[in-house]
Amino acid sequence: SKETWQAAVERRKENKRMAKRNTRHNYLLRALATCGECGASVGTQAIKSRGHFYKYYRCNAAKKSGAYVHDCDTKMFRADKVDAVIWQWVKEFMSNPAVMREGIAAYKEQQGDAARPIREQLTVTERLIAEQQQQLERLLDLYLSGGMMQDMLLDRKQRIEKRIAALEKEQTHLSEQLDAVGLNESQLADLITLAERVGERLDLADNDFETQRGVIEALGVRGKLVTVDGLQYVDLSCHFESGQLLDVSQITNSRGPRTAFCRRR
């Protein structure tokens, strides 16, 4: 089941209080990004230079670890630059409830289209289960009235119960597919309420990674790291928006080690 934004934030804060973090550095897109060059997942890497750590997103296929059949030569992306443009986009999106409502309306329409064939198949499966259960009841009535031998009853009963079990398994599978299609009405309402309440107060989360990551997770943000004509972009999408190509190269954060950022392997 999917968490509300508030629950996601509280869960992450509780995890931080109760256990040591497995990583020393924070990345908004950890496990949420893919490489625009080869399609592989994107990992993270911190490089120490002159006493400072500089964080990067790096295509996992570029690590030449044997996990991929190809070696990607895409450049690493400065994580602080990527995270800065993502968070700025999130703030602008969340600060405009009207835009968010339009996105949610479009999302619900898309999810309805995606869920329709699953829901129709689920209806058919439920009808077939009911029909098989009725056959089983009629079979038992026939036996009790003396119109069927016990051996014949057991054979037919086993066959019907086997069909019912298979249909119920299919019913469970379809229900899980339906649940996975997207956010439910309650979760969508939570996001609308969040957008209305937060507004410009998202600025307060500029230095709160746990809150930022909670918002990222609630919105279903995903990123694809893309290089075009030597410039770096993040192709951003979430539950309600897609195709947001943000220019990472224009961010003027403090520079890390040049060779780590620019060198092609």
PDB file of C-alpha atoms in Angstrom, residues 35 59 160 170 176 214-215:
ATOM      1  CA  CYS A  35      20.791   6.797 -17.531  1.00  0.00           C
ATOM      2  CA  CYS A  59      25.486   5.364 -14.470  1.00  0.00           C
ATOM      3  CA  ILE A 160     -15.172 -27.632  -9.665  1.00  0.00           C
ATOM      4  CA  GLU A 170      -6.505 -14.993 -10.935  1.00  0.00           C
ATOM      5  CA  GLU A 176      -3.084  -6.585  -7.081  1.00  0.00           C
ATOM      6  CA  GLY A 214       9.281  12.557   1.506  1.00  0.00           C
ATOM      7  CA  VAL A 215       7.765  14.995  -1.002  1.00  0.00           C
TER       8      VAL A 215
END
